[in-house]
Structures are given as structure tokens and as C-alpha cells.
mmCIF file of C-alpha atoms and ligand atoms in Angstrom:
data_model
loop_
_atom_site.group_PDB
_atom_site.id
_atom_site.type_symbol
_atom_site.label_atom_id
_atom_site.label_comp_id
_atom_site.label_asym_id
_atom_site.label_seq_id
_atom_site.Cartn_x
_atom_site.Cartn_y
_atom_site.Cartn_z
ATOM 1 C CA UNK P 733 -51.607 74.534 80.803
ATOM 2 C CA UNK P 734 -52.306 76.181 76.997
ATOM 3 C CA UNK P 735 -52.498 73.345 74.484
ATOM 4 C CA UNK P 736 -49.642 74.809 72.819
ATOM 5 C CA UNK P 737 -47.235 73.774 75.879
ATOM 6 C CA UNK P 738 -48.296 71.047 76.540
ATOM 7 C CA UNK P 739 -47.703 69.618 72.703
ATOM 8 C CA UNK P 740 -43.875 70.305 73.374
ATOM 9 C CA UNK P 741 -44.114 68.467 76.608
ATOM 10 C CA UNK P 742 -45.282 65.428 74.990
ATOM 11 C CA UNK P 743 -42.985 62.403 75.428
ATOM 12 C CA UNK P 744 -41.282 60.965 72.879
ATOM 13 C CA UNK P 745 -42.997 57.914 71.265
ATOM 14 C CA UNK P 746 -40.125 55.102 70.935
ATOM 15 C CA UNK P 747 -40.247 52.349 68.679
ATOM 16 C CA UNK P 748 -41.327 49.225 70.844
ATOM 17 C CA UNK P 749 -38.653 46.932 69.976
ATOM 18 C CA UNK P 750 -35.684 49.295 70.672
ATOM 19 C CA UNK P 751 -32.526 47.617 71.591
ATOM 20 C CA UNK P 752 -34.064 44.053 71.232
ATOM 21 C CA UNK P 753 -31.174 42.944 69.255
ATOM 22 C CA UNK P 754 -28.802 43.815 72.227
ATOM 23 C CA UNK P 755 -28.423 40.564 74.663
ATOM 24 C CA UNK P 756 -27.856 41.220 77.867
ATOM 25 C CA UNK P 757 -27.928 44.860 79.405
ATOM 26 C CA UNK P 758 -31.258 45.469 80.537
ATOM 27 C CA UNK P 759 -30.241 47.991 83.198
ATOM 28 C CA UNK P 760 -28.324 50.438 80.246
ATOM 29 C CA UNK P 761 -31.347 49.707 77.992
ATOM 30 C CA UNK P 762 -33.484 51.123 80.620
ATOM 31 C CA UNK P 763 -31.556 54.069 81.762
ATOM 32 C CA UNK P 764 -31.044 54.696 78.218
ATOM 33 C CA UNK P 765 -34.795 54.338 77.207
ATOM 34 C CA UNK P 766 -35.146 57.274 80.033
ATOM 35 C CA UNK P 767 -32.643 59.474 78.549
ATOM 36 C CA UNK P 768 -34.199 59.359 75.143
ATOM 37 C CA UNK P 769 -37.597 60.440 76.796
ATOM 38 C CA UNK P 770 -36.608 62.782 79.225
ATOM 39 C CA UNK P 771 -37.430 66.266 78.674
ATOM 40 C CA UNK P 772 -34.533 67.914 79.415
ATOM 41 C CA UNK P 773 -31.178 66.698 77.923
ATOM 42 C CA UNK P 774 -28.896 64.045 79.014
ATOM 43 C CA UNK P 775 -26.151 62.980 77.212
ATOM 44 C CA UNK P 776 -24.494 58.975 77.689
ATOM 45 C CA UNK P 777 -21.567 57.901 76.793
ATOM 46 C CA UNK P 778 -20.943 54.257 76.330
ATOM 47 C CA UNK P 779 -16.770 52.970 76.965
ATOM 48 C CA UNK P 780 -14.920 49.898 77.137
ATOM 49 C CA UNK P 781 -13.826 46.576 75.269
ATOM 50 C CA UNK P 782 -14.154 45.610 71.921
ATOM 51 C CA UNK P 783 -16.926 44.192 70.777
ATOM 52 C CA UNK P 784 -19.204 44.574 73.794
ATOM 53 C CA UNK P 785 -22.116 46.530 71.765
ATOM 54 C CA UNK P 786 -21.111 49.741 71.792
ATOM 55 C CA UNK P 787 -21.769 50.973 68.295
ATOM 56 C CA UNK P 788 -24.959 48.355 68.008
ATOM 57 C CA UNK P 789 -26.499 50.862 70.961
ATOM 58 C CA UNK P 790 -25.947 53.772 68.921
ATOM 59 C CA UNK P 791 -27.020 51.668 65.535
ATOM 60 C CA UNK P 792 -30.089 51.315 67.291
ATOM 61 C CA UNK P 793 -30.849 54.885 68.674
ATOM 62 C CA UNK P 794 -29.665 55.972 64.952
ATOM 63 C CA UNK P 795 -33.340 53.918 64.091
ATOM 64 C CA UNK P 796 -34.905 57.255 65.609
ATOM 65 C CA UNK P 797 -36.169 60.102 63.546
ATOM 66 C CA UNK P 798 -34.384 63.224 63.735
ATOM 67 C CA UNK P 799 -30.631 61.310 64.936
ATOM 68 C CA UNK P 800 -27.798 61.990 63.456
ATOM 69 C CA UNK P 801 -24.756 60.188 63.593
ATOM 70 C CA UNK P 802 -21.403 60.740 62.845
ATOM 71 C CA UNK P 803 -17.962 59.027 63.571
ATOM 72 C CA UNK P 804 -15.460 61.318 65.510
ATOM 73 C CA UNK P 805 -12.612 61.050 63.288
ATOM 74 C CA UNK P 806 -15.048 61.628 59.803
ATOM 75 C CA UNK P 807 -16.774 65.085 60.646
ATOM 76 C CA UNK P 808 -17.783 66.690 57.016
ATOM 77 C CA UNK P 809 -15.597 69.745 56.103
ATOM 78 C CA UNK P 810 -17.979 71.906 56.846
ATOM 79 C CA UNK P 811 -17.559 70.946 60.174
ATOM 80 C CA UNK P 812 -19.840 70.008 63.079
ATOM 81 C CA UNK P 813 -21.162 72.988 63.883
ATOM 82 C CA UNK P 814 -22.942 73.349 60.532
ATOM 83 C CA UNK P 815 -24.228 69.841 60.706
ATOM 84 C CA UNK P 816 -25.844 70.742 63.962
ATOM 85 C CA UNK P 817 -27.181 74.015 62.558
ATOM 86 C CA UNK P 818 -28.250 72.149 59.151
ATOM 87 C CA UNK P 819 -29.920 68.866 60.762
ATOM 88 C CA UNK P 820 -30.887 70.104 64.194
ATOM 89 C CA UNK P 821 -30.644 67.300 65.638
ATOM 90 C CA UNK P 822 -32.735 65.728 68.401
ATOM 91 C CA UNK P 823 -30.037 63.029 69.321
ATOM 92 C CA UNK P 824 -26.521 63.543 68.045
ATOM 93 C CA UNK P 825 -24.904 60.209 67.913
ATOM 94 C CA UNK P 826 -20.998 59.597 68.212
ATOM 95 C CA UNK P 827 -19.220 56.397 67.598
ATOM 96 C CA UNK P 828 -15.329 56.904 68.646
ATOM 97 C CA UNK P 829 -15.806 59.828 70.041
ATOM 98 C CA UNK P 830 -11.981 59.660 71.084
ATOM 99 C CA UNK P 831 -10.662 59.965 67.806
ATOM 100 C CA UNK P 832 -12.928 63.384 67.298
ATOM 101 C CA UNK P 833 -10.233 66.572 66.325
ATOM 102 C CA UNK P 834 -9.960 69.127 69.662
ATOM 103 C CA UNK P 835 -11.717 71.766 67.451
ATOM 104 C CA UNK P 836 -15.074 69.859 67.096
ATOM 105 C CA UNK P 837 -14.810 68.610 70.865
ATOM 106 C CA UNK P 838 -15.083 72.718 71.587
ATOM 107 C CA UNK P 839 -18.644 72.496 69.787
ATOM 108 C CA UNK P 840 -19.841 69.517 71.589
ATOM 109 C CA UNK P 841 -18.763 71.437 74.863
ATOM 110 C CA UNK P 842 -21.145 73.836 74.523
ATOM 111 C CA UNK P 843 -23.624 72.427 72.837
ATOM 112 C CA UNK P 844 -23.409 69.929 75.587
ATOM 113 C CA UNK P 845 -23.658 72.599 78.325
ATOM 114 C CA UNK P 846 -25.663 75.549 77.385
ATOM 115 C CA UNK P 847 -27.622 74.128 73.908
ATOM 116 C CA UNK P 848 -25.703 77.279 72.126
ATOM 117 C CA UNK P 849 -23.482 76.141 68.615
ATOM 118 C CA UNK P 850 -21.364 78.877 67.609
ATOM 119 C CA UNK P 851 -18.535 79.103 64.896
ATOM 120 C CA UNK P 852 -17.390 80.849 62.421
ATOM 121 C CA UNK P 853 -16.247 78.665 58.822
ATOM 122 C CA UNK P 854 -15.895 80.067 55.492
ATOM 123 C CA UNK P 855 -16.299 84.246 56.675
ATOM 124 C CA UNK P 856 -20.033 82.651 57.626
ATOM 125 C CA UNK P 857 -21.484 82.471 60.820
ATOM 126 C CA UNK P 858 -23.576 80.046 62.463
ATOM 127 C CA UNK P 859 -25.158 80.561 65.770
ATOM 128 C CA UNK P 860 -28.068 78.211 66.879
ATOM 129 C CA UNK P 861 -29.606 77.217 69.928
ATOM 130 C CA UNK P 862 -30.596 73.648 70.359
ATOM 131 C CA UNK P 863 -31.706 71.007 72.630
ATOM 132 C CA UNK P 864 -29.951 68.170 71.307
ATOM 133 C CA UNK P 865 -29.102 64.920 73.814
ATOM 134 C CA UNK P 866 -25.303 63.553 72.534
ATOM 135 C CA UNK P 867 -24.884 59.451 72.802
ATOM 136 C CA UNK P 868 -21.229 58.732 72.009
ATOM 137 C CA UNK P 869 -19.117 55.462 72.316
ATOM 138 C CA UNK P 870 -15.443 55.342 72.404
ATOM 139 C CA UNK P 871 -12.913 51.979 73.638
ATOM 140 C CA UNK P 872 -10.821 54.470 75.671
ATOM 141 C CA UNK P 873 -11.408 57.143 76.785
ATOM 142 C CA UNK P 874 -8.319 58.473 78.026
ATOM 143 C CA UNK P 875 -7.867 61.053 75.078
ATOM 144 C CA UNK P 876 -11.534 62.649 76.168
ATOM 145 C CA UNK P 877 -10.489 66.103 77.689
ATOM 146 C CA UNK P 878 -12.054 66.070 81.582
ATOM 147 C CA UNK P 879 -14.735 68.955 80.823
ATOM 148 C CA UNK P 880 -16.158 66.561 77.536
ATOM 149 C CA UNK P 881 -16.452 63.531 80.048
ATOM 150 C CA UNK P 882 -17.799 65.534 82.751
ATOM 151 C CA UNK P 883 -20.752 66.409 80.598
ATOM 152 C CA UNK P 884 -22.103 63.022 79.872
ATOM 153 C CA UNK P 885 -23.725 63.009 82.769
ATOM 154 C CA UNK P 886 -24.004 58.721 82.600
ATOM 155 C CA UNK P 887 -20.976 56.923 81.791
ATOM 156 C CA UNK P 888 -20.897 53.399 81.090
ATOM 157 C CA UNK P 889 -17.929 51.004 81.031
ATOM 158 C CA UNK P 890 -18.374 48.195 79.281
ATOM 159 C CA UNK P 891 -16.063 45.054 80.813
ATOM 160 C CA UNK P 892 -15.327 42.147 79.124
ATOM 161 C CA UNK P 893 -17.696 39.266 79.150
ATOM 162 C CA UNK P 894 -18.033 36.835 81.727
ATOM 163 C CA UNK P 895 -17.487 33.476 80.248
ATOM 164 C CA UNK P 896 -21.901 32.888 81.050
ATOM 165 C CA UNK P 897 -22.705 35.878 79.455
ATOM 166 C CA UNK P 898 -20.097 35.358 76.533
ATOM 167 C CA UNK P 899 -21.457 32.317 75.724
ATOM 168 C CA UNK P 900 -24.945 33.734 75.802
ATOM 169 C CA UNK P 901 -24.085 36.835 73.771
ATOM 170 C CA UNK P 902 -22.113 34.586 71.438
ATOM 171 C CA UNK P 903 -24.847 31.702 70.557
ATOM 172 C CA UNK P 904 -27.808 34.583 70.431
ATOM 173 C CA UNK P 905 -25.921 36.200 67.928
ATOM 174 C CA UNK P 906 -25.314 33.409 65.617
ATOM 175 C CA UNK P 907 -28.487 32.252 65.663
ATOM 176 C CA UNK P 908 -30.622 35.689 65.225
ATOM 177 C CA UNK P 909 -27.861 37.088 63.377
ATOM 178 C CA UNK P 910 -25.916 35.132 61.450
ATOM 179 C CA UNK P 911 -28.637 32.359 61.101
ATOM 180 C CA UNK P 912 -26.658 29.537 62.187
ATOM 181 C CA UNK P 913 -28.009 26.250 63.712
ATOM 182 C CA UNK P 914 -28.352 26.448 67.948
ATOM 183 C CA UNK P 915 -26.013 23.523 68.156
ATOM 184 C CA UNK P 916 -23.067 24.527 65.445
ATOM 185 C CA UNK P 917 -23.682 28.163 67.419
ATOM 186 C CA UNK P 918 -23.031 26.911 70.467
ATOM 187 C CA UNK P 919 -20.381 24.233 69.968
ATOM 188 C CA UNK P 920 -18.326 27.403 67.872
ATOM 189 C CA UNK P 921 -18.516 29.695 71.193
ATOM 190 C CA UNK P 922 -17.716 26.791 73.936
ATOM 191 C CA UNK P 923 -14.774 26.417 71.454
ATOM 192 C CA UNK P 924 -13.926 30.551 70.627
ATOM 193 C CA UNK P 925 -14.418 30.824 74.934
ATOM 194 C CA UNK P 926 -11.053 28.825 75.465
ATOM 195 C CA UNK P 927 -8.987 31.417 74.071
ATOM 196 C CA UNK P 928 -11.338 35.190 73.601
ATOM 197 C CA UNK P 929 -13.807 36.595 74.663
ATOM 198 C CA UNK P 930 -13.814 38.580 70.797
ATOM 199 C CA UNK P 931 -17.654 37.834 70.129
ATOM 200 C CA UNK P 932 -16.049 39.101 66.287
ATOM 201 C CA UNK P 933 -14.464 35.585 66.429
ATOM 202 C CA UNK P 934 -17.520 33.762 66.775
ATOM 203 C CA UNK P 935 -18.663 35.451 63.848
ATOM 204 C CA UNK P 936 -15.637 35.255 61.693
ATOM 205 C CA UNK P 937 -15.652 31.211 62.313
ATOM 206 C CA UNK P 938 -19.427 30.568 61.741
ATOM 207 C CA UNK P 939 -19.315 32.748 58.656
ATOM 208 C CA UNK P 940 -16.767 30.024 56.895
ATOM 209 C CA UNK P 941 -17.480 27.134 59.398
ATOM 210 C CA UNK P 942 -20.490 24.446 58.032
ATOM 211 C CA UNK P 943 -19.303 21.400 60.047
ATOM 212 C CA UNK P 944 -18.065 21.075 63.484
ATOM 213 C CA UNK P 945 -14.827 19.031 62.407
ATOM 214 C CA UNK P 946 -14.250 23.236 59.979
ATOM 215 C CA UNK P 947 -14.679 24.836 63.660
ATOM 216 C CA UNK P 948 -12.267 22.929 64.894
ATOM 217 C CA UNK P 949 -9.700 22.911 62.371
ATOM 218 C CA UNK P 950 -9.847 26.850 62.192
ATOM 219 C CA UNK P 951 -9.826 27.317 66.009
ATOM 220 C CA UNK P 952 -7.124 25.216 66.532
ATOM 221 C CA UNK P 953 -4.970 27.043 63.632
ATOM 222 C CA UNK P 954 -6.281 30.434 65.282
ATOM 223 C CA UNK P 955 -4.701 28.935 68.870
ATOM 224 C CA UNK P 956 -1.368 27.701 67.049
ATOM 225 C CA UNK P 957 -0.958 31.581 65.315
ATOM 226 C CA UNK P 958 -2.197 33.253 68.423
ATOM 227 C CA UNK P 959 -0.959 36.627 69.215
ATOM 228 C CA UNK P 960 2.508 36.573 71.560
ATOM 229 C CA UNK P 961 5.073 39.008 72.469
ATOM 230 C CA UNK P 962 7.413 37.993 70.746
ATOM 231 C CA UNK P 963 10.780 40.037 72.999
ATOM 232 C CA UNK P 964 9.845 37.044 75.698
ATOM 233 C CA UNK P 965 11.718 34.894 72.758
ATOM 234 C CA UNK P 966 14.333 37.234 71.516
ATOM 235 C CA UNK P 967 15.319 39.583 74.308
HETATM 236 N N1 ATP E 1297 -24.608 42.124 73.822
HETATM 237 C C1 ATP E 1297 -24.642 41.937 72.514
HETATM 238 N N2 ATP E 1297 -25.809 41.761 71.852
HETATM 239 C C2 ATP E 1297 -25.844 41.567 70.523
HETATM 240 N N3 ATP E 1297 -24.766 41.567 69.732
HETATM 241 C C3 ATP E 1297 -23.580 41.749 70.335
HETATM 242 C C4 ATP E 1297 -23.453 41.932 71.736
HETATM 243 N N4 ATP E 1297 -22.142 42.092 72.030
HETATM 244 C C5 ATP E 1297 -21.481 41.993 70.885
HETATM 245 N N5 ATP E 1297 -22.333 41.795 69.857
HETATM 246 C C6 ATP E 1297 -21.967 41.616 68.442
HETATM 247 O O1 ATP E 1297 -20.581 41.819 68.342
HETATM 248 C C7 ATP E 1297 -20.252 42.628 67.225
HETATM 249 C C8 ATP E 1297 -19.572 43.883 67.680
HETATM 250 O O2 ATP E 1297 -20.503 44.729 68.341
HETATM 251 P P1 ATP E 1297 -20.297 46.302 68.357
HETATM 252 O O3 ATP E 1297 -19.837 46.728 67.009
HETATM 253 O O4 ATP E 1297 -21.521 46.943 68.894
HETATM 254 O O5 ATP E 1297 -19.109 46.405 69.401
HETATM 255 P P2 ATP E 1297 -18.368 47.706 69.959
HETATM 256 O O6 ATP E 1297 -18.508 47.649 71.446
HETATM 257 O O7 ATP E 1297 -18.814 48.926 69.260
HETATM 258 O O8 ATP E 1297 -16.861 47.348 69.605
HETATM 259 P P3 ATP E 1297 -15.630 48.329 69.181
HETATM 260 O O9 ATP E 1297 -15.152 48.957 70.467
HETATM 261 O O10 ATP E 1297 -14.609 47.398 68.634
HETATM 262 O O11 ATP E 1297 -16.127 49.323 68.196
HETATM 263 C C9 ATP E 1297 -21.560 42.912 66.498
HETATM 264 O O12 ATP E 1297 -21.694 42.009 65.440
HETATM 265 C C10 ATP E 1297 -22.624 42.650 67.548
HETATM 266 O O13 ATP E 1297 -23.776 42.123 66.972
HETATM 267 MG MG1 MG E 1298 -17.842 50.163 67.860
#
């Protein structure tokens, strides 16, 4: 093979530590670590609960050269077909895909498909042909039209965490992330795991929380003005 081929074959180099900061998941982090390699484009797209490290996948990709991300409901004016044709991307990153308008989810289908972004905005036209690999996340994805879905070729659904992996997720976080002491970390999630599995809430407490006797004057208030529906009370 020429030497000029076999430079485009090349694989992408990937930062080492790429998704280290995700707990848990080492089966997406490897599929994923494929896609990003593979020669030929595959687009993932990541669904499911709040809070189960979603956007902190796409955070991470977004570390790459040559990403671009963009949040479905915030396209630019000028639309997504002229970021495409602007940035060329080499991974287009989308968090909430869901809440992306109809119009732009017509450019993703064919850039998804064929490569080809075509439009027409302001009397200009923009017509580029790309090989750009799409990672979106989205909680639901009931409002994705069939033929979008269909074309991320891996889907992930993200359940909600078991109460082992919770509580792993939960003190990893608080310690790496937040910096907070292994045993206040782990004494706020044994106490956030009795009512959520919101991995948010673990964070929300240890940000305010310095002794044990704060966490559990603040959980308790949190269980006394817990969320309930409130027609079981008034018909
Ligand atoms: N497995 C995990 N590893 C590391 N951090 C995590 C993990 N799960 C949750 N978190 C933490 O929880 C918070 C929320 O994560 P993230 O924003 O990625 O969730 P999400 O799935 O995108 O949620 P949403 O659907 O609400 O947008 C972040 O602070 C993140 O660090
Ligand atoms: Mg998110």
C-alpha cells in the first residue's frame, strides 16, 4: 500500500487516561474506546436515568481534538449544518439529543447515513461530505424519530444504580471529586442510599456537610420534605 494510504489508515492515538474519571462501566468504555478508533463511522448513543454519567462520557470524548459538541436544544443560528461544514468535525458530540428541533435531526440523518450535509440558510448553500462519528446522550428517548435511533448503531440504556454500585459511584466521587474524607464520603452515601439513588444528592450534601451530625440533620430534613403526590391526600 502507497504511503499516502496508509497515513489515513492510521488509528487514532487516544489519550491514555480516557474515561478514568467514570466508575464503573468498563464494558461501554471499551466498546466506546473501539468506536472512537474504528475506521469507518459508528455513532453511540448513551440513554437513561439521571445522573448515571451520561454527559461525563461525552465531557470526556469532548477532551479529543477535532470534537465538537453541542446541546440539542442550543444549535447556533446558523444552524447545524454550517457548524458541520465550518468545524468538520471528527466526532460530533450531543448532550440531550431529545430536545434537538426536527429540522436539525434531518441533518444528523444524513450525515449519519451517507456522510453528505446539505442545506440551504441565508440564499447560501452548503454541501459537504464528511466522515464524522455522532455520540449523543438523551434521558428519554421517546421523542427520537425511529430512523435517528436506528442509526446509532449502539444504544446504551443506562439503569439506575444498584445500591453496590451506588455506593461505589457515590464515595469515588466525593473523594476524587469533591475531595471529601473516605469516611464523611461514605457515611453521606450509606445515608443518601435510604431514600435515592440521585448521585447529585451526594454531592449537594457533602458540598455544605463538614460533620456527620450536618449530614444527618440535612438528610433527615431532605426525608421529612420528600417529594409526594400530593392527590393521594386531597382527592
Ligand atoms: N459512574 C460515574 N462515575 C463518575 N461520576 C459519576 C458517575 N455517575 C454519576 N456521576 C456523577 O454524577 C453527576 C452527574 O453525572 P452526569 O452529568 O454525567 O449524569 P447524566 O447521566 O448526564 O445525567 P442527566 O440525565 O441528568 O443529564 C456528575 O457529577 C458525575 O460526576
Ligand atoms: Mg447529562
Amino acid at each position: 500500500m502507497p504511503w499516502y494510504k496508509k497515513k489515513h489508515r492510521k488509528s487514532t492515538k487516544l489519550p491514555r487516561d480516557l474515561f478514568d474519571v467514570i466508575v464503573g462501566y468498563e464494558d461501554v468504555k471499551k466498546i466506546l474506546l473501539k468506536a472512537l478508533k474504528s475506521k469507518k463511522p459508528v455513532h453511540a448513543l448513551l440513554a437513561g436515568v439521571p445522573a448515571s454519567a451520561k454527559s461525563l462520557f461525552l465531557s470526556e470524548i469532548q477532551r479529543l481534538p477535532s470534537s465538537y459538541f453541542l446541546l440539542g436544544g442550543k444549535t447556533t443560528k446558523a444552524g447545524l449544518a454550517w457548524i458541520l461544514s465550518r468545524y468538520k468535525p471528527k466526532y460530533l458530540l450531543i448532550d440531550e439529543l431529545d430536545k434537538m428541533p426536527r429540522r436539525e435531526m434531518t441533518v444528523l440523518l444524513s450525515l449519519m447515513e451517507t456522510g453528505l450535509v446539505k442545506d440551504v440558510k441565508y440564499r447560501k448553500e452548503i454541501e459537504v461530505v464528511l466522515d464524522t462519528k455522532v455520540f449523543a446522550a438523551c434521558n428519554r428517548d421517546d421523542a427520537i424519530p425511529a430512523e435517528l435511533k436506528s442509526r446509532f448503531y449502539l444504544k446504551f440504556y443506562f439503569k439506575p444504580y444498584t445500591l453496590t454500585e451506588f455506593k461505589e459511584v457515590g464515595t469515588k466521587v466525593l473523594v476524587n471529586r469533591e475531595g471529601v474524607k473516605a469516611s464523611l464520603a461514605s457515611y453521606i452515601v450509606n445515608r443518601v442510599s435510604e431514600f435515592t439513588r440521585d448521585v447529585r444528592v451526594c454531592i449537594g450534601i457533602a458540598r455544605i456537610a463538614e460533620t456527620k451530625n450536618d449530614v444527618d440533620f440535612i438528610v433527615d430534613s431532605l426525608r421529612k420534605y420528600k417529594k409526594f403526590d400530593w392527590r393521594d391526600h386531597f382527592g
